[in-house]
Coordinates of C-alpha atoms in Angstrom, one line a residue:
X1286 CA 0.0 0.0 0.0
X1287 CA 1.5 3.4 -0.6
X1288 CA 1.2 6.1 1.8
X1289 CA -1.1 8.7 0.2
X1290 CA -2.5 11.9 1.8
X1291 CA -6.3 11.6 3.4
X1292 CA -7.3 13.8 0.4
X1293 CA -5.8 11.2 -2.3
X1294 CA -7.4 8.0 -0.3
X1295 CA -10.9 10.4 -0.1
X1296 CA -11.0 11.2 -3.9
X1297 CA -10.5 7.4 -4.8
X1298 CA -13.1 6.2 -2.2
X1299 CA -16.2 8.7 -3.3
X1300 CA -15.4 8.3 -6.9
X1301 CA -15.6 4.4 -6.2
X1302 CA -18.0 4.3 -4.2
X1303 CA -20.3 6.8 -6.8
X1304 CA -19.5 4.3 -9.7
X1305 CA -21.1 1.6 -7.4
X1306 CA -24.5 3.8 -6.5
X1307 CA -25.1 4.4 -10.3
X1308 CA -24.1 0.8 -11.3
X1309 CA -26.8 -0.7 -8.4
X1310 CA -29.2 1.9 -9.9
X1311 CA -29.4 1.3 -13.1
X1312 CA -29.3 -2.3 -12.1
X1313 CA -32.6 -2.7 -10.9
X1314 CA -34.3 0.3 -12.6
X1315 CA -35.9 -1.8 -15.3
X1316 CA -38.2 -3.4 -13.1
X1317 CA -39.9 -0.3 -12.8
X1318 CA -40.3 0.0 -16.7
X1319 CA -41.5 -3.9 -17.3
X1320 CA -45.4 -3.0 -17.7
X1321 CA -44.6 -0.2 -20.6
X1322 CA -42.1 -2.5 -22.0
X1323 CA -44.7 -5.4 -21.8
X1324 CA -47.1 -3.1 -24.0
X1325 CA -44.4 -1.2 -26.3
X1326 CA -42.7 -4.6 -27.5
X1327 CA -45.9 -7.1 -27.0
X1328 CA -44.3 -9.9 -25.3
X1329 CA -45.1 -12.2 -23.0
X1330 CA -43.2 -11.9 -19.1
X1331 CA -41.5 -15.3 -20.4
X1332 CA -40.1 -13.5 -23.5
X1333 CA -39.2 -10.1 -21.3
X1334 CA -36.9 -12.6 -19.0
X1335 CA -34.8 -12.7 -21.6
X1336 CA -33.7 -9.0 -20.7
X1337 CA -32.7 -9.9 -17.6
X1338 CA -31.5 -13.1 -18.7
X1339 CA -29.0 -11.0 -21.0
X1340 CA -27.7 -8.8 -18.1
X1341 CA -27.2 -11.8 -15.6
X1342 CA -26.0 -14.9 -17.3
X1343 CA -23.4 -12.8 -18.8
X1344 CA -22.4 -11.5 -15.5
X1345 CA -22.5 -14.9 -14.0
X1346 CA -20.6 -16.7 -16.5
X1347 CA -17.7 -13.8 -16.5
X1348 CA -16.9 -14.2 -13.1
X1349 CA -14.8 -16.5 -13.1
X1350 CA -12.6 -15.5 -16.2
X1351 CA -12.5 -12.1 -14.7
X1352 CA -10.8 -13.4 -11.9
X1353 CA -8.5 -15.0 -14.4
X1354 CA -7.9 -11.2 -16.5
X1355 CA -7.4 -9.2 -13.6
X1356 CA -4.1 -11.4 -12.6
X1357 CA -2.9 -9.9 -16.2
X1358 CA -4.6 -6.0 -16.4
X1359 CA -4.6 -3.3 -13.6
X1360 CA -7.6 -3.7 -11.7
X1361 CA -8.1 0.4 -12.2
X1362 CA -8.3 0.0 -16.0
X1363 CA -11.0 -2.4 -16.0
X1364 CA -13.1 -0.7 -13.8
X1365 CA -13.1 2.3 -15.9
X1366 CA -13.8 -0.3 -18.9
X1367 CA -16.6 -1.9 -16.8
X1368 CA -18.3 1.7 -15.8
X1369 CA -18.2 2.8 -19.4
X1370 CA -19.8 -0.3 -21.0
X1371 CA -22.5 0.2 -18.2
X1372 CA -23.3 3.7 -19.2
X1373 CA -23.3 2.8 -22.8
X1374 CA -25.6 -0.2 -22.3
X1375 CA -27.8 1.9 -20.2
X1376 CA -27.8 4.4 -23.2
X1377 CA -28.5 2.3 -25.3
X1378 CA -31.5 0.5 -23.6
X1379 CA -33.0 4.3 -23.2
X1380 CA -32.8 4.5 -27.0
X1381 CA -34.0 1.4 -27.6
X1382 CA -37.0 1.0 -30.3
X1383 CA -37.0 -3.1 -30.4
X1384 CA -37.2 -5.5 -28.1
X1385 CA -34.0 -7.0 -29.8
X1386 CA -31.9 -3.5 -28.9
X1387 CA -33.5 -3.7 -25.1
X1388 CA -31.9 -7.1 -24.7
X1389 CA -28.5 -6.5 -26.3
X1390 CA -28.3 -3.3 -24.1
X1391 CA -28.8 -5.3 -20.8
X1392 CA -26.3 -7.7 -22.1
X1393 CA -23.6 -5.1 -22.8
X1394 CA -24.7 -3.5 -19.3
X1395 CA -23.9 -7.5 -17.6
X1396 CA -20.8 -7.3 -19.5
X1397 CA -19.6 -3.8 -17.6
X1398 CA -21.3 -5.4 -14.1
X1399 CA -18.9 -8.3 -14.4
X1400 CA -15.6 -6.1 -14.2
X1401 CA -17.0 -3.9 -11.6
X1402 CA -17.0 -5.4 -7.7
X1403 CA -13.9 -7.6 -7.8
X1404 CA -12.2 -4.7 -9.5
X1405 CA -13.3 -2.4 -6.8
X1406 CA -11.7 -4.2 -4.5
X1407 CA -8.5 -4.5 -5.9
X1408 CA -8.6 -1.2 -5.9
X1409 CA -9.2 -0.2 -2.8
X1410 CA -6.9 -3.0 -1.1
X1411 CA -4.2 -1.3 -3.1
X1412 CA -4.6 1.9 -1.0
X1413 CA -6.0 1.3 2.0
X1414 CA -4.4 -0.7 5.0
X1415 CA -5.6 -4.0 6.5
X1416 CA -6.7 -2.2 9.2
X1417 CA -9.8 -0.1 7.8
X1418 CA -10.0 -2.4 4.6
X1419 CA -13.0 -3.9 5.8
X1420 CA -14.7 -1.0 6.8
X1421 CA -14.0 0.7 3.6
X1422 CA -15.7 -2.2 1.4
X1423 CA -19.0 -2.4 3.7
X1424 CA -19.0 1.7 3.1
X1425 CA -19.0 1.2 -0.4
X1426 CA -20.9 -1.8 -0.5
X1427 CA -23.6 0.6 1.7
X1428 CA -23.0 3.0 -1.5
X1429 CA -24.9 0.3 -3.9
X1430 CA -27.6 -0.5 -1.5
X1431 CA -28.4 3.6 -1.4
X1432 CA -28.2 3.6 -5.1
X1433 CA -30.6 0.7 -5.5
X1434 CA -32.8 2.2 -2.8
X1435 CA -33.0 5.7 -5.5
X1436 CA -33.8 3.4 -8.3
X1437 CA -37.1 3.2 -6.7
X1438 CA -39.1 5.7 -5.5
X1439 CA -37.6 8.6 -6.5
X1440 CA -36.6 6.9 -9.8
X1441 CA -40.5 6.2 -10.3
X1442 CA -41.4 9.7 -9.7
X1443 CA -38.9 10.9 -12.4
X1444 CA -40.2 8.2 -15.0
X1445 CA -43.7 9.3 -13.8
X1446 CA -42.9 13.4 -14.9
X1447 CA -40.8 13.0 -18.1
X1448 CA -41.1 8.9 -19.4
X1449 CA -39.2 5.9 -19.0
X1450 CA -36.3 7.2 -21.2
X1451 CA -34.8 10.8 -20.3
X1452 CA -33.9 8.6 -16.5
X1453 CA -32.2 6.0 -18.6
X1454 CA -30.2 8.1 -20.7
X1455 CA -28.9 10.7 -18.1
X1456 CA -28.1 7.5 -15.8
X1457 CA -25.7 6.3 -18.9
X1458 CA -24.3 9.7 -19.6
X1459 CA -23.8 10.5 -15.8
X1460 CA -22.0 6.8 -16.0
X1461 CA -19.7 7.1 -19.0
X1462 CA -18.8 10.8 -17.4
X1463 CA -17.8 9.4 -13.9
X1464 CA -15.3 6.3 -16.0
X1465 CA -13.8 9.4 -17.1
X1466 CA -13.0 11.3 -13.7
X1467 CA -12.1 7.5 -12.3
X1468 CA -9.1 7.6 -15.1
X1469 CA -8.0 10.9 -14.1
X1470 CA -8.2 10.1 -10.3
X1471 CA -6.6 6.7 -10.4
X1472 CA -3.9 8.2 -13.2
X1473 CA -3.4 11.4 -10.5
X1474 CA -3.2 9.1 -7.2
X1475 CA -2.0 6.0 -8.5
X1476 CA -0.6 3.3 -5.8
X1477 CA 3.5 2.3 -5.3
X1478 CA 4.2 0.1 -7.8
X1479 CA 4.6 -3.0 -5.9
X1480 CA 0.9 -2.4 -4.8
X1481 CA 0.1 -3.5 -8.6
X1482 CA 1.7 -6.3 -8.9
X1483 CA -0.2 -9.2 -10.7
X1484 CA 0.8 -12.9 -10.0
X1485 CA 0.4 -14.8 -13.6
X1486 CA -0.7 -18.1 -12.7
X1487 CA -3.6 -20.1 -13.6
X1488 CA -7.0 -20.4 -11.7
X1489 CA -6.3 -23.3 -9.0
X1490 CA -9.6 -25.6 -10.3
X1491 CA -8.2 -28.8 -8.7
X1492 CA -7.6 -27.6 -5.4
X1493 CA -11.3 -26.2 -5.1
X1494 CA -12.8 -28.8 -6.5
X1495 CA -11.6 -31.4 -4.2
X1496 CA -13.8 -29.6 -1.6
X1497 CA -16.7 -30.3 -3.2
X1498 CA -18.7 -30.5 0.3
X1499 CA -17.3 -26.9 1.4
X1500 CA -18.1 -25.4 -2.3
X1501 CA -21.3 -26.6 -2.4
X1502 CA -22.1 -24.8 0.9
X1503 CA -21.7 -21.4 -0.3
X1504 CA -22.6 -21.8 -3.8
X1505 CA -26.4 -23.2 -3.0
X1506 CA -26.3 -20.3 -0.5
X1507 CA -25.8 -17.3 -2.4
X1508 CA -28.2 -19.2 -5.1
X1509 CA -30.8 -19.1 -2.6
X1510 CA -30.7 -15.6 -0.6
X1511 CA -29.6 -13.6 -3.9
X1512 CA -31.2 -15.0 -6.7
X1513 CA -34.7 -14.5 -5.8
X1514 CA -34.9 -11.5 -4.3
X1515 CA -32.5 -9.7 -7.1
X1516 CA -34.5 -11.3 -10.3
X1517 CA -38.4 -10.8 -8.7
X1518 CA -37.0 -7.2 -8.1
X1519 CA -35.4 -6.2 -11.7
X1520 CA -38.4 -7.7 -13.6
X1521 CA -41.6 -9.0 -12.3
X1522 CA -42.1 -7.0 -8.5
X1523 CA -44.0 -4.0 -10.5
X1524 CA -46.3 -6.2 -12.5
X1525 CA -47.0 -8.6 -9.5
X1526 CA -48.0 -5.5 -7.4
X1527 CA -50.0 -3.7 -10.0
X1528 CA -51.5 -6.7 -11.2
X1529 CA -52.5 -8.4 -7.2
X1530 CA -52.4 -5.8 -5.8
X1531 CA -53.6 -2.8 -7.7
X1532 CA -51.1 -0.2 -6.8
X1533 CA -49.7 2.3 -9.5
X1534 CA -45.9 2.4 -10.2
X1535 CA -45.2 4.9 -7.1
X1536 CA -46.4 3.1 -4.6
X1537 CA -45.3 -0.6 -5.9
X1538 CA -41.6 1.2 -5.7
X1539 CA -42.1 1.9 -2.3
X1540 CA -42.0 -1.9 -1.7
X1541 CA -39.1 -2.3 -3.5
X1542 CA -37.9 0.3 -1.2
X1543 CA -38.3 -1.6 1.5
X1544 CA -36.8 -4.9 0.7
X1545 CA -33.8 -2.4 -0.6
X1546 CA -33.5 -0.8 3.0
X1547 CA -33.8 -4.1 4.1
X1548 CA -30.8 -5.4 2.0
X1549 CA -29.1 -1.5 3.1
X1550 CA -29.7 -3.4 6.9
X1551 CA -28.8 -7.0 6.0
X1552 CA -25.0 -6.5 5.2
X1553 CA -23.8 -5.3 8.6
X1554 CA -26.4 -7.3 10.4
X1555 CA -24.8 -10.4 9.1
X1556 CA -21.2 -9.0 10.2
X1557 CA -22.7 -8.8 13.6
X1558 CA -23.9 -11.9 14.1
X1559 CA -21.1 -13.4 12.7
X1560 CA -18.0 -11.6 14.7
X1561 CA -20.5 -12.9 17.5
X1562 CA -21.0 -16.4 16.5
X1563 CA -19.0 -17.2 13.4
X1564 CA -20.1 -17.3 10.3
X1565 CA -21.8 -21.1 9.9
X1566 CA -24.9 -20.6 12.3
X1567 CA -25.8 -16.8 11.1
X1568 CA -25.3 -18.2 7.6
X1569 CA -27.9 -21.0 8.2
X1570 CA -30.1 -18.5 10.3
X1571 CA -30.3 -16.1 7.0
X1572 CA -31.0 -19.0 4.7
X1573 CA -34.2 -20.1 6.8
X1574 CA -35.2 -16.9 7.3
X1575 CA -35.2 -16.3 3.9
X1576 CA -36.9 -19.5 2.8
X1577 CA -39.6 -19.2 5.4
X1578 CA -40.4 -15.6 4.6
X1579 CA -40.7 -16.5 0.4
X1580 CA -43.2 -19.8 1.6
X1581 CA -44.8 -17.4 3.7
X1582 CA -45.2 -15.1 0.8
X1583 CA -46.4 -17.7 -1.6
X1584 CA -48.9 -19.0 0.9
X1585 CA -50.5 -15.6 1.2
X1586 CA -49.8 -13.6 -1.6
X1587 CA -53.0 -12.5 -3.1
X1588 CA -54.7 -11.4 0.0
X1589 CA -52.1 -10.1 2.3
X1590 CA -52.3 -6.8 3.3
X1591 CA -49.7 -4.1 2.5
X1592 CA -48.1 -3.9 5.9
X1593 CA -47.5 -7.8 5.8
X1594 CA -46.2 -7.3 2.1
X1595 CA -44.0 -4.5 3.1
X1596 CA -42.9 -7.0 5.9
X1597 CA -42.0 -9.5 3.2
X1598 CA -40.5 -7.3 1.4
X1599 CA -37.7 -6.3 4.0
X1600 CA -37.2 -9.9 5.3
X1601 CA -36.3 -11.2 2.0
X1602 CA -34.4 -8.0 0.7
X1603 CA -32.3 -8.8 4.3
X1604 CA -31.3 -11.7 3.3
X1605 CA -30.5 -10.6 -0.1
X1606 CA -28.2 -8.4 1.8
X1607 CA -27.0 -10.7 4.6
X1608 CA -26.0 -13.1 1.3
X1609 CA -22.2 -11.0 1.9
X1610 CA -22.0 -13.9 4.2
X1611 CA -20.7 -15.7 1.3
X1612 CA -17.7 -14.1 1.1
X1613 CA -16.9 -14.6 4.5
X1614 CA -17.6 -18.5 4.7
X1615 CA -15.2 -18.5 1.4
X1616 CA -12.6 -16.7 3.3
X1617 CA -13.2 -19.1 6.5
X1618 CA -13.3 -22.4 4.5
X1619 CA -10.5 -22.2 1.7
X1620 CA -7.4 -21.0 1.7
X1621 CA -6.0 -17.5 0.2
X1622 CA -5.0 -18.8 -2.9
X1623 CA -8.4 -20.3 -3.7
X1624 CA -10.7 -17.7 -2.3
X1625 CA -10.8 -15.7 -5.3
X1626 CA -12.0 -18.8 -7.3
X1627 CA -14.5 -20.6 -4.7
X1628 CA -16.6 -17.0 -4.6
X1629 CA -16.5 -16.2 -7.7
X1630 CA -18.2 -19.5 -8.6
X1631 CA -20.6 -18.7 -5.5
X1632 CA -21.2 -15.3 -7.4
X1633 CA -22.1 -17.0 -10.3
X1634 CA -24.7 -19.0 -8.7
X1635 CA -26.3 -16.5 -7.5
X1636 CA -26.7 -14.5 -10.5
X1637 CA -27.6 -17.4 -12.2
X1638 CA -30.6 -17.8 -9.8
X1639 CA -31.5 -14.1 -10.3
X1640 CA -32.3 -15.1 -14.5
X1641 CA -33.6 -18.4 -13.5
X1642 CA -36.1 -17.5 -10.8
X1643 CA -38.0 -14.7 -13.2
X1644 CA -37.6 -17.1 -16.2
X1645 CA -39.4 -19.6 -14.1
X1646 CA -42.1 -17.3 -13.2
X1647 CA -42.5 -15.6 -16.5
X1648 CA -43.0 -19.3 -17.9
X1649 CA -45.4 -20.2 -14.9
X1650 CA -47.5 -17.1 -16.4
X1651 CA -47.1 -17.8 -20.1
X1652 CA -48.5 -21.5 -19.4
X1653 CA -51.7 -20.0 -17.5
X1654 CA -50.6 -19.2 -14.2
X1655 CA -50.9 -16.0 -12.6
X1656 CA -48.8 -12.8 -10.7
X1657 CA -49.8 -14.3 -7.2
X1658 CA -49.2 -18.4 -7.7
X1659 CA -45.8 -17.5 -9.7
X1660 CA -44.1 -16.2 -6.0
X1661 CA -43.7 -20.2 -5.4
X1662 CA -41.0 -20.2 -8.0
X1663 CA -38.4 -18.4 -5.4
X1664 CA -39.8 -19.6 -2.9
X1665 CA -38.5 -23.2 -4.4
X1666 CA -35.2 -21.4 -4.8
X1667 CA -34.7 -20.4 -1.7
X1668 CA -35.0 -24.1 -0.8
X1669 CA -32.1 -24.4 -2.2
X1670 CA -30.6 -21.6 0.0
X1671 CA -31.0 -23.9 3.0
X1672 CA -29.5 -27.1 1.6
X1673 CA -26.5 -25.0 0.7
X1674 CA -25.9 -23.3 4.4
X1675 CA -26.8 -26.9 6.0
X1676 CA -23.9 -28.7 3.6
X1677 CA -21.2 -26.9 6.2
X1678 CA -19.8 -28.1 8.9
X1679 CA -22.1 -27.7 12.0
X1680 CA -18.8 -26.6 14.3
X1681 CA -16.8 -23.4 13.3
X1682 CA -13.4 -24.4 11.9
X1683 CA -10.2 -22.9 12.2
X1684 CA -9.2 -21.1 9.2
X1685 CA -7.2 -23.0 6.3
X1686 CA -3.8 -21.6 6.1
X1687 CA -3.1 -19.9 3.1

């Protein structure tokens, strides 16, 4: 780490940390858009899943082979590349005119989301000690959970005023204008050099995969507390509530506010339960939680009333957020040199369950079911969720040493 002034360490956390409010923003903005885009392109919810299909299997299925690039490119360079194919996706999906356009901008914006987190925190671990490190990544990680949390209500009033498009285009430029002050900043404060040094080895596949029984653990986990909160959210909430519920855009996105707040809540919640406990029994704890509060959901979701659905709401959006956890039972259960690999194939579970679960329930509708019945699809998932945290070993191990 170099020793920088307070100002130099300052100016590279706020532009970071900026970079990850839009990025969360746009993420989940769509969702507020589905029933215009429903009517403009006239598809089916099964057919619109492919936007979000776009954006998240090609986030998933990069994770890993970003893990292998940024061992060979500065971690600063592809996060500018990453923020400026996210404001050019989210451009172009503002200027979209066929359906065709709206799901090859979502793929371009899945492509910039893939070189974005483990970038930032190569970053960041460049310039800031051990000491504060972790306090610095749950700051910014706060950062995306306050961005998602303006890609609701306030977002919905601003598409309510002036259309679904003006938001979607300023989002982009603002986007593609803050890669640009991230290449000045990290060009004017760059780290010592032997900060950036990259280690050109392969990917250590074997090693991981001989602990099958650990990787499973945090890989059914993350499918399970992430997936289904994160794809009902980006696609399907604003329909479900309009349609079940008859509520206009504005006051569905005040649910998604609240499972957002709740995922703003869930992050350091899980760090306190599991500096308290260690990470195995919280883990668990979130992935019933979770489960129980989607079955509840599905059980009652046509006739529940909007505090209990606001209720819902939070409870799953806190585990969404509580699924950081991950990270922490890869960091507990494999050693250094395989960490970067065993959560970045956790990651990519989970954003596979985020296309999978909203595929699932745009199909459930297609084939004749409805907007309350289709909530059983993550509720299933989160299932999955609880087999995963259950796979670990019931007693807290010492770490491996790396």
């Amino acid at each position: 780490m170099i020793q920088e002034s307070p100002r130099a360490l300052f100016g590279v956390f706020l532009t970071v940390a900026l970079i990850y409010g839009l990025i969360f923003m746009e993420r989940t903005a769509p969702g507020l858009v589905t029933p215009e885009l429903l009517h403009l392109y006239r598809v089916s919810p099964a057919v619109l899943s492919l936007m979000t299909l776009a954006q998240y299997f090609v986030y998933a299925t990069l994770q890993v082979p970003v893990t292998w690039v940024g061992q060979r490119w500065p971690a600063e360079a592809l996060l500018v590349a990453g923020a400026v194919l996210d404001g050019v996706g989210t451009v172009l999906f503002g200027l979209s005119h066929t359906f065709f356009t709206v799901v090859l901008s979502r793929g371009v914006v899945g492509l910039g989301d893939a070189l974005i987190w483990l970038n930032i925190v190569q970053v960041l671990a460049r310039r800031f000690s051990p000491g504060i490190f972790g306090r610095i990544i749950g700051l910014v990680a706060m950062t995306g959970n306050i961005g998602a949390i303006f890609g609701t209500f306030p977002l919905a009033v601003w598409i309510q005023g002036s259309g679904w498009r003006t938001p979607f285009l300023a989002m982009g430029g603002f986007l593609i204008a803050m890669a640009a002050v991230s290449w000045g900043v990290f060009f004017r404060w760059a780290p010592a050099p032997g900060a950036t040094a990259r280690v050109r080895r392969g990917l250590p596949w074997q090693a991981v995969w001989q602990k099958r029984p650990r990787l499973w653990g945090p890989v059914l986990g993350h499918w399970g507390m992430m997936g289904p909160f994160l794809g009902f959210v980006s696609l399907l909430a604003v329909p479900y509530l309009e349609t079940v519920h008859h509520v206009g855009r504005v006051t569905a996105s005040l649910y998604m506010a609240a499972g957002l707040l709740g995922s703003l809540l869930g992050g350091p919640l899980g760090g306190i339960l599991a500096d308290r406990f260690g990470v195995v029994w919280p883990y668990r704890f979130v992935a019933v939680e979770n489960a129980v509060a989607w079955m509840i959901w599905t059980w009652g979701s046509s006739w529940f009333p909007s505090w209990a659905l606001l209720t819902l709401f939070g409870l799953t959006g806190l585990a969404n957020g509580a699924s950081v956890l991950t990270f922490a039972v890869t960091r507990h259960f494999f050693p250094l040199e395989e960490q970067g690999l065993a959560a970045g194939l956790a990651n990519t579970a989970g954003f596979l369950a985020a296309v999978l679960v909203p595929l699932g329930m745009g199909l459930w509708i297609s084939l004749g079911g409805n907007y309350a019945s289709m909530i059983g699809v993550a509720g299933l998932a989160s299932l999955l969720g609880v087999v995963g945290s259950f796979l670990l070993p019931a007693e807290p191990q010492t770490r491996p040493a790396s």
